[in-house]
Amino acid sequence: MRSDLSIKEDVLDELAWQPNIDETEIGVTVKNGVVTLNGIVDNYTKKRAVENAVKNVTGVKAVAEEIKVQYSVNDKQTDADIAKAAFNAIKWHSSLPDDVVNVKVEDGWVYLTGEVEWEYQKTSAINSVEEIKGVHGVSDSITLKRAVKPVEIKEKIKRAFERMADVEAKNIIVEVEGHTVKLIGKVNSILEKDEARKTAYYAPGVYEVKNELEVI
């Protein structure tokens, strides 16, 4: 079990290591392995970069992200401008069929809804709007619809875990009920937990993943 102090030191070092992050803008507190982040950054991409960097640190069990995005006067956009840019970004994305993702913008927050076939399409839609100027946050309510029947889901996921160098497959139990997968066990980082969830979603026939993995 790592101490909160050592985790905080590693978090600060990781933020300082990232070229697109100014660590002096970010406040970090750690309690029982839970990292709370606060501060102000000038775009949403930086906010996401901070969160992702912290997930790389061993011992971090959860991240409470309270960072605010504050654009300069020249970079501020209306909701209509953001909505138009988001619509175009999704429309032009090669992995997304036309008219499957809907966009709504309120107070700089982009709300995505719709139905896609695969997890990577959902991820592509989110990634395509995160870097748009003026965005303060992204709320994802896109659902998955698979035509493939849930055949041998458990074995496919287990084999996928075994192929991944950054996931300890032997520590993960996979349970399948219908189209729902539950992941149980222990992993070394939030990043490993997230990678396990993403990998499970890629299996044909999976509609939902209940990620109950514990970070040690």
PDB file of C-alpha atoms in Angstrom:
ATOM      1  CA  MET A   1       0.000   0.000   0.000  1.00  0.00           C
ATOM      2  CA  ARG A   2       1.541   3.312  -1.099  1.00  0.00           C
ATOM      3  CA  SER A   3       1.351   6.357   1.143  1.00  0.00           C
ATOM      4  CA  ASP A   4      -0.673   9.401   0.085  1.00  0.00           C
ATOM      5  CA  LEU A   5       2.494  11.505   0.192  1.00  0.00           C
ATOM      6  CA  SER A   6       4.386   9.260  -2.235  1.00  0.00           C
ATOM      7  CA  ILE A   7       1.379   9.154  -4.568  1.00  0.00           C
ATOM      8  CA  LYS A   8       1.140  12.954  -4.530  1.00  0.00           C
ATOM      9  CA  GLU A   9       4.841  13.298  -5.312  1.00  0.00           C
ATOM     10  CA  ASP A  10       4.480  10.967  -8.296  1.00  0.00           C
ATOM     11  CA  VAL A  11       1.375  12.794  -9.505  1.00  0.00           C
ATOM     12  CA  LEU A  12       3.209  16.122  -9.417  1.00  0.00           C
ATOM     13  CA  ASP A  13       6.198  14.585 -11.213  1.00  0.00           C
ATOM     14  CA  GLU A  14       3.912  13.103 -13.885  1.00  0.00           C
ATOM     15  CA  LEU A  15       2.204  16.460 -14.463  1.00  0.00           C
ATOM     16  CA  ALA A  16       5.574  18.204 -14.720  1.00  0.00           C
ATOM     17  CA  TRP A  17       6.692  15.571 -17.240  1.00  0.00           C
ATOM     18  CA  GLN A  18       3.802  16.267 -19.630  1.00  0.00           C
ATOM     19  CA  PRO A  19       4.781  18.910 -22.235  1.00  0.00           C
ATOM     20  CA  ASN A  20       1.241  20.260 -22.687  1.00  0.00           C
ATOM     21  CA  ILE A  21       0.524  20.697 -18.966  1.00  0.00           C
ATOM     22  CA  ASP A  22       1.601  23.555 -16.709  1.00  0.00           C
ATOM     23  CA  GLU A  23       1.739  21.811 -13.338  1.00  0.00           C
ATOM     24  CA  THR A  24       1.721  25.168 -11.528  1.00  0.00           C
ATOM     25  CA  GLU A  25      -1.920  25.619 -12.634  1.00  0.00           C
ATOM     26  CA  ILE A  26      -3.047  22.406 -10.926  1.00  0.00           C
ATOM     27  CA  GLY A  27      -3.672  21.799  -7.230  1.00  0.00           C
ATOM     28  CA  VAL A  28      -3.296  18.211  -6.030  1.00  0.00           C
ATOM     29  CA  THR A  29      -4.491  16.590  -2.818  1.00  0.00           C
ATOM     30  CA  VAL A  30      -4.475  12.875  -1.996  1.00  0.00           C
ATOM     31  CA  LYS A  31      -6.468  11.019   0.658  1.00  0.00           C
ATOM     32  CA  ASN A  32      -6.582   7.236   0.900  1.00  0.00           C
ATOM     33  CA  GLY A  33      -5.396   6.957  -2.695  1.00  0.00           C
ATOM     34  CA  VAL A  34      -8.096   9.280  -4.053  1.00  0.00           C
ATOM     35  CA  VAL A  35      -6.577  12.211  -5.941  1.00  0.00           C
ATOM     36  CA  THR A  36      -8.472  15.512  -6.041  1.00  0.00           C
ATOM     37  CA  LEU A  37      -7.468  17.933  -8.785  1.00  0.00           C
ATOM     38  CA  ASN A  38      -8.399  21.604  -8.949  1.00  0.00           C
ATOM     39  CA  GLY A  39      -7.260  24.694 -10.789  1.00  0.00           C
ATOM     40  CA  ILE A  40      -7.971  26.593 -14.001  1.00  0.00           C
ATOM     41  CA  VAL A  41      -6.796  25.732 -17.518  1.00  0.00           C
ATOM     42  CA  ASP A  42      -7.393  27.553 -20.794  1.00  0.00           C
ATOM     43  CA  ASN A  43      -8.920  24.680 -22.796  1.00  0.00           C
ATOM     44  CA  TYR A  44     -10.716  21.378 -22.332  1.00  0.00           C
ATOM     45  CA  THR A  45      -7.922  19.338 -23.923  1.00  0.00           C
ATOM     46  CA  LYS A  46      -5.566  20.321 -21.106  1.00  0.00           C
ATOM     47  CA  LYS A  47      -8.170  19.349 -18.539  1.00  0.00           C
ATOM     48  CA  ARG A  48      -8.437  15.866 -20.056  1.00  0.00           C
ATOM     49  CA  ALA A  49      -4.651  15.603 -20.353  1.00  0.00           C
ATOM     50  CA  VAL A  50      -4.278  16.249 -16.607  1.00  0.00           C
ATOM     51  CA  GLU A  51      -6.820  13.583 -15.740  1.00  0.00           C
ATOM     52  CA  ASN A  52      -5.214  11.024 -18.060  1.00  0.00           C
ATOM     53  CA  ALA A  53      -1.739  11.759 -16.720  1.00  0.00           C
ATOM     54  CA  VAL A  54      -2.860  11.147 -13.139  1.00  0.00           C
ATOM     55  CA  LYS A  55      -4.396   7.803 -14.120  1.00  0.00           C
ATOM     56  CA  ASN A  56      -0.922   6.619 -15.116  1.00  0.00           C
ATOM     57  CA  VAL A  57       0.352   6.863 -11.544  1.00  0.00           C
ATOM     58  CA  THR A  58       0.505   3.627  -9.576  1.00  0.00           C
ATOM     59  CA  GLY A  59      -1.546   3.667  -6.385  1.00  0.00           C
ATOM     60  CA  VAL A  60      -4.195   6.120  -7.581  1.00  0.00           C
ATOM     61  CA  LYS A  61      -7.557   4.517  -6.789  1.00  0.00           C
ATOM     62  CA  ALA A  62      -9.835   7.265  -8.072  1.00  0.00           C
ATOM     63  CA  VAL A  63      -9.701  10.813  -9.433  1.00  0.00           C
ATOM     64  CA  ALA A  64     -11.983  13.629  -8.284  1.00  0.00           C
ATOM     65  CA  GLU A  65     -11.561  16.202 -11.028  1.00  0.00           C
ATOM     66  CA  GLU A  66     -12.581  19.757 -10.144  1.00  0.00           C
ATOM     67  CA  ILE A  67     -10.532  21.613 -12.758  1.00  0.00           C
ATOM     68  CA  LYS A  68     -12.331  24.512 -14.471  1.00  0.00           C
ATOM     69  CA  VAL A  69     -11.887  25.603 -18.075  1.00  0.00           C
ATOM     70  CA  GLN A  70     -11.592  29.347 -18.612  1.00  0.00           C
ATOM     71  CA  TYR A  71     -11.052  30.508 -22.172  1.00  0.00           C
ATOM     72  CA  SER A  72      -9.508  33.832 -23.098  1.00  0.00           C
ATOM     73  CA  VAL A  73     -11.751  36.523 -24.573  1.00  0.00           C
ATOM     74  CA  ASN A  74     -10.508  35.735 -28.086  1.00  0.00           C
ATOM     75  CA  ASP A  75     -11.166  31.989 -27.707  1.00  0.00           C
ATOM     76  CA  LYS A  76     -14.705  32.169 -26.342  1.00  0.00           C
ATOM     77  CA  GLN A  77     -17.380  30.669 -28.579  1.00  0.00           C
ATOM     78  CA  THR A  78     -21.168  30.722 -28.543  1.00  0.00           C
ATOM     79  CA  ASP A  79     -23.097  27.499 -28.051  1.00  0.00           C
ATOM     80  CA  ALA A  80     -24.210  27.772 -31.675  1.00  0.00           C
ATOM     81  CA  ASP A  81     -20.582  27.997 -32.872  1.00  0.00           C
ATOM     82  CA  ILE A  82     -19.588  24.971 -30.788  1.00  0.00           C
ATOM     83  CA  ALA A  83     -22.594  22.963 -31.959  1.00  0.00           C
ATOM     84  CA  LYS A  84     -21.797  23.685 -35.604  1.00  0.00           C
ATOM     85  CA  ALA A  85     -18.139  22.727 -35.163  1.00  0.00           C
ATOM     86  CA  ALA A  86     -19.080  19.550 -33.273  1.00  0.00           C
ATOM     87  CA  PHE A  87     -21.616  18.531 -35.927  1.00  0.00           C
ATOM     88  CA  ASN A  88     -19.033  18.994 -38.681  1.00  0.00           C
ATOM     89  CA  ALA A  89     -16.297  17.156 -36.747  1.00  0.00           C
ATOM     90  CA  ILE A  90     -18.527  14.125 -36.287  1.00  0.00           C
ATOM     91  CA  LYS A  91     -19.880  14.277 -39.840  1.00  0.00           C
ATOM     92  CA  TRP A  92     -16.388  14.314 -41.327  1.00  0.00           C
ATOM     93  CA  HIS A  93     -15.069  11.487 -39.147  1.00  0.00           C
ATOM     94  CA  SER A  94     -14.429   8.455 -41.340  1.00  0.00           C
ATOM     95  CA  SER A  95     -15.400   5.867 -38.707  1.00  0.00           C
ATOM     96  CA  LEU A  96     -18.866   7.309 -38.032  1.00  0.00           C
ATOM     97  CA  PRO A  97     -21.894   6.686 -40.272  1.00  0.00           C
ATOM     98  CA  ASP A  98     -24.064   9.698 -41.063  1.00  0.00           C
ATOM     99  CA  ASP A  99     -26.783  10.761 -38.652  1.00  0.00           C
ATOM    100  CA  VAL A 100     -26.062   8.288 -35.837  1.00  0.00           C
ATOM    101  CA  VAL A 101     -24.745  10.789 -33.259  1.00  0.00           C
ATOM    102  CA  ASN A 102     -26.766  13.787 -32.094  1.00  0.00           C
ATOM    103  CA  VAL A 103     -25.216  16.940 -30.641  1.00  0.00           C
ATOM    104  CA  LYS A 104     -26.624  19.457 -28.156  1.00  0.00           C
ATOM    105  CA  VAL A 105     -24.633  22.285 -26.549  1.00  0.00           C
ATOM    106  CA  GLU A 106     -25.524  24.188 -23.382  1.00  0.00           C
ATOM    107  CA  ASP A 107     -23.188  26.643 -21.633  1.00  0.00           C
ATOM    108  CA  GLY A 108     -20.163  25.218 -23.432  1.00  0.00           C
ATOM    109  CA  TRP A 109     -21.000  21.603 -22.545  1.00  0.00           C
ATOM    110  CA  VAL A 110     -21.410  19.206 -25.474  1.00  0.00           C
ATOM    111  CA  TYR A 111     -24.061  16.499 -24.979  1.00  0.00           C
ATOM    112  CA  LEU A 112     -23.754  13.498 -27.292  1.00  0.00           C
ATOM    113  CA  THR A 113     -26.590  11.013 -27.818  1.00  0.00           C
ATOM    114  CA  GLY A 114     -27.357   8.370 -30.406  1.00  0.00           C
ATOM    115  CA  GLU A 115     -26.613   4.739 -31.161  1.00  0.00           C
ATOM    116  CA  VAL A 116     -23.517   3.200 -32.785  1.00  0.00           C
ATOM    117  CA  GLU A 117     -22.394  -0.345 -33.510  1.00  0.00           C
ATOM    118  CA  TRP A 118     -18.979  -0.345 -31.816  1.00  0.00           C
ATOM    119  CA  GLU A 119     -17.170   1.143 -28.819  1.00  0.00           C
ATOM    120  CA  TYR A 120     -14.439   2.639 -31.035  1.00  0.00           C
ATOM    121  CA  GLN A 121     -17.109   4.668 -32.858  1.00  0.00           C
ATOM    122  CA  LYS A 122     -18.355   6.023 -29.548  1.00  0.00           C
ATOM    123  CA  THR A 123     -14.774   6.932 -28.563  1.00  0.00           C
ATOM    124  CA  SER A 124     -14.202   8.572 -31.959  1.00  0.00           C
ATOM    125  CA  ALA A 125     -17.256  10.792 -31.510  1.00  0.00           C
ATOM    126  CA  ILE A 126     -16.070  11.933 -28.086  1.00  0.00           C
ATOM    127  CA  ASN A 127     -12.497  12.554 -29.223  1.00  0.00           C
ATOM    128  CA  SER A 128     -13.643  14.530 -32.259  1.00  0.00           C
ATOM    129  CA  VAL A 129     -15.392  17.173 -30.136  1.00  0.00           C
ATOM    130  CA  GLU A 130     -13.003  17.432 -27.184  1.00  0.00           C
ATOM    131  CA  GLU A 131     -10.537  19.700 -28.987  1.00  0.00           C
ATOM    132  CA  ILE A 132     -13.111  22.153 -30.322  1.00  0.00           C
ATOM    133  CA  LYS A 133     -12.471  25.700 -29.175  1.00  0.00           C
ATOM    134  CA  GLY A 134     -14.907  26.831 -26.495  1.00  0.00           C
ATOM    135  CA  VAL A 135     -15.796  23.372 -25.149  1.00  0.00           C
ATOM    136  CA  HIS A 136     -16.002  23.182 -21.346  1.00  0.00           C
ATOM    137  CA  GLY A 137     -16.958  19.531 -21.074  1.00  0.00           C
ATOM    138  CA  VAL A 138     -18.375  16.527 -22.908  1.00  0.00           C
ATOM    139  CA  SER A 139     -21.310  14.425 -21.668  1.00  0.00           C
ATOM    140  CA  ASP A 140     -21.520  11.064 -23.401  1.00  0.00           C
ATOM    141  CA  SER A 141     -24.872   9.257 -23.600  1.00  0.00           C
ATOM    142  CA  ILE A 142     -24.146   7.338 -26.806  1.00  0.00           C
ATOM    143  CA  THR A 143     -25.352   3.741 -26.608  1.00  0.00           C
ATOM    144  CA  LEU A 144     -24.122   0.612 -28.381  1.00  0.00           C
ATOM    145  CA  LYS A 145     -26.140  -1.632 -30.634  1.00  0.00           C
ATOM    146  CA  ARG A 146     -24.565  -4.840 -31.803  1.00  0.00           C
ATOM    147  CA  ALA A 147     -25.900  -7.122 -34.509  1.00  0.00           C
ATOM    148  CA  VAL A 148     -23.513  -9.876 -33.434  1.00  0.00           C
ATOM    149  CA  LYS A 149     -24.871 -12.521 -31.041  1.00  0.00           C
ATOM    150  CA  PRO A 150     -23.049 -12.900 -27.697  1.00  0.00           C
ATOM    151  CA  VAL A 151     -21.235 -16.127 -28.579  1.00  0.00           C
ATOM    152  CA  GLU A 152     -18.194 -17.081 -26.495  1.00  0.00           C
ATOM    153  CA  ILE A 153     -17.926 -13.544 -25.130  1.00  0.00           C
ATOM    154  CA  LYS A 154     -16.115 -14.656 -21.978  1.00  0.00           C
ATOM    155  CA  GLU A 155     -13.361 -16.557 -23.797  1.00  0.00           C
ATOM    156  CA  LYS A 156     -12.857 -13.795 -26.338  1.00  0.00           C
ATOM    157  CA  ILE A 157     -12.363 -11.228 -23.578  1.00  0.00           C
ATOM    158  CA  LYS A 158     -10.026 -13.476 -21.578  1.00  0.00           C
ATOM    159  CA  ARG A 159      -7.866 -14.116 -24.633  1.00  0.00           C
ATOM    160  CA  ALA A 160      -7.806 -10.389 -25.385  1.00  0.00           C
ATOM    161  CA  PHE A 161      -6.577  -9.678 -21.839  1.00  0.00           C
ATOM    162  CA  GLU A 162      -3.832 -12.280 -22.209  1.00  0.00           C
ATOM    163  CA  ARG A 163      -2.564 -10.535 -25.345  1.00  0.00           C
ATOM    164  CA  MET A 164      -2.255  -7.183 -23.571  1.00  0.00           C
ATOM    165  CA  ALA A 165       1.113  -6.408 -22.008  1.00  0.00           C
ATOM    166  CA  ASP A 166      -0.289  -3.764 -19.659  1.00  0.00           C
ATOM    167  CA  VAL A 167      -3.135  -5.834 -18.166  1.00  0.00           C
ATOM    168  CA  GLU A 168      -2.650  -8.565 -15.547  1.00  0.00           C
ATOM    169  CA  ALA A 169      -5.103 -11.083 -17.005  1.00  0.00           C
ATOM    170  CA  LYS A 170      -4.659 -13.600 -14.198  1.00  0.00           C
ATOM    171  CA  ASN A 171      -6.040 -11.099 -11.671  1.00  0.00           C
ATOM    172  CA  ILE A 172      -9.254 -10.409 -13.582  1.00  0.00           C
ATOM    173  CA  ILE A 173     -12.411 -12.515 -13.380  1.00  0.00           C
ATOM    174  CA  VAL A 174     -14.840 -12.150 -16.295  1.00  0.00           C
ATOM    175  CA  GLU A 175     -18.533 -12.859 -15.720  1.00  0.00           C
ATOM    176  CA  VAL A 176     -21.070 -12.719 -18.544  1.00  0.00           C
ATOM    177  CA  GLU A 177     -24.849 -12.565 -18.309  1.00  0.00           C
ATOM    178  CA  GLY A 178     -26.600 -12.045 -21.624  1.00  0.00           C
ATOM    179  CA  HIS A 179     -24.929  -9.051 -23.244  1.00  0.00           C
ATOM    180  CA  THR A 180     -23.576  -7.682 -19.949  1.00  0.00           C
ATOM    181  CA  VAL A 181     -19.993  -8.290 -18.805  1.00  0.00           C
ATOM    182  CA  LYS A 182     -18.834  -7.873 -15.217  1.00  0.00           C
ATOM    183  CA  LEU A 183     -15.116  -7.462 -14.453  1.00  0.00           C
ATOM    184  CA  ILE A 184     -13.967  -8.425 -10.944  1.00  0.00           C
ATOM    185  CA  GLY A 185     -10.475  -8.513  -9.439  1.00  0.00           C
ATOM    186  CA  LYS A 186      -7.483  -6.305  -8.732  1.00  0.00           C
ATOM    187  CA  VAL A 187      -5.363  -4.115 -11.000  1.00  0.00           C
ATOM    188  CA  ASN A 188      -2.395  -1.834 -10.451  1.00  0.00           C
ATOM    189  CA  SER A 189      -3.734   1.476 -11.770  1.00  0.00           C
ATOM    190  CA  ILE A 190      -6.828   3.320 -12.979  1.00  0.00           C
ATOM    191  CA  LEU A 191      -5.323   3.240 -16.462  1.00  0.00           C
ATOM    192  CA  GLU A 192      -5.191  -0.574 -16.328  1.00  0.00           C
ATOM    193  CA  LYS A 193      -8.797  -0.610 -15.103  1.00  0.00           C
ATOM    194  CA  ASP A 194      -9.875   1.618 -17.991  1.00  0.00           C
ATOM    195  CA  GLU A 195      -7.985  -0.501 -20.538  1.00  0.00           C
ATOM    196  CA  ALA A 196      -9.705  -3.641 -19.245  1.00  0.00           C
ATOM    197  CA  ARG A 197     -13.115  -1.984 -19.643  1.00  0.00           C
ATOM    198  CA  LYS A 198     -12.348  -0.821 -23.179  1.00  0.00           C
ATOM    199  CA  THR A 199     -11.084  -4.261 -24.171  1.00  0.00           C
ATOM    200  CA  ALA A 200     -14.227  -5.937 -22.833  1.00  0.00           C
ATOM    201  CA  TYR A 201     -16.382  -3.523 -24.845  1.00  0.00           C
ATOM    202  CA  TYR A 202     -14.606  -4.520 -28.054  1.00  0.00           C
ATOM    203  CA  ALA A 203     -15.853  -8.115 -27.773  1.00  0.00           C
ATOM    204  CA  PRO A 204     -18.722  -8.930 -30.167  1.00  0.00           C
ATOM    205  CA  GLY A 205     -22.089  -9.042 -28.426  1.00  0.00           C
ATOM    206  CA  VAL A 206     -21.196  -6.826 -25.441  1.00  0.00           C
ATOM    207  CA  TYR A 207     -23.707  -4.059 -24.717  1.00  0.00           C
ATOM    208  CA  GLU A 208     -22.663  -3.151 -21.168  1.00  0.00           C
ATOM    209  CA  VAL A 209     -19.563  -3.520 -18.989  1.00  0.00           C
ATOM    210  CA  LYS A 210     -19.797  -3.350 -15.205  1.00  0.00           C
ATOM    211  CA  ASN A 211     -16.250  -2.527 -14.189  1.00  0.00           C
ATOM    212  CA  GLU A 212     -15.836  -3.593 -10.542  1.00  0.00           C
ATOM    213  CA  LEU A 213     -12.058  -3.932 -10.706  1.00  0.00           C
ATOM    214  CA  GLU A 214     -10.273  -2.672  -7.594  1.00  0.00           C
ATOM    215  CA  VAL A 215      -7.103  -0.588  -7.841  1.00  0.00           C
ATOM    216  CA  ILE A 216      -4.491  -1.775  -5.340  1.00  0.00           C
TER     217      ILE A 216
END
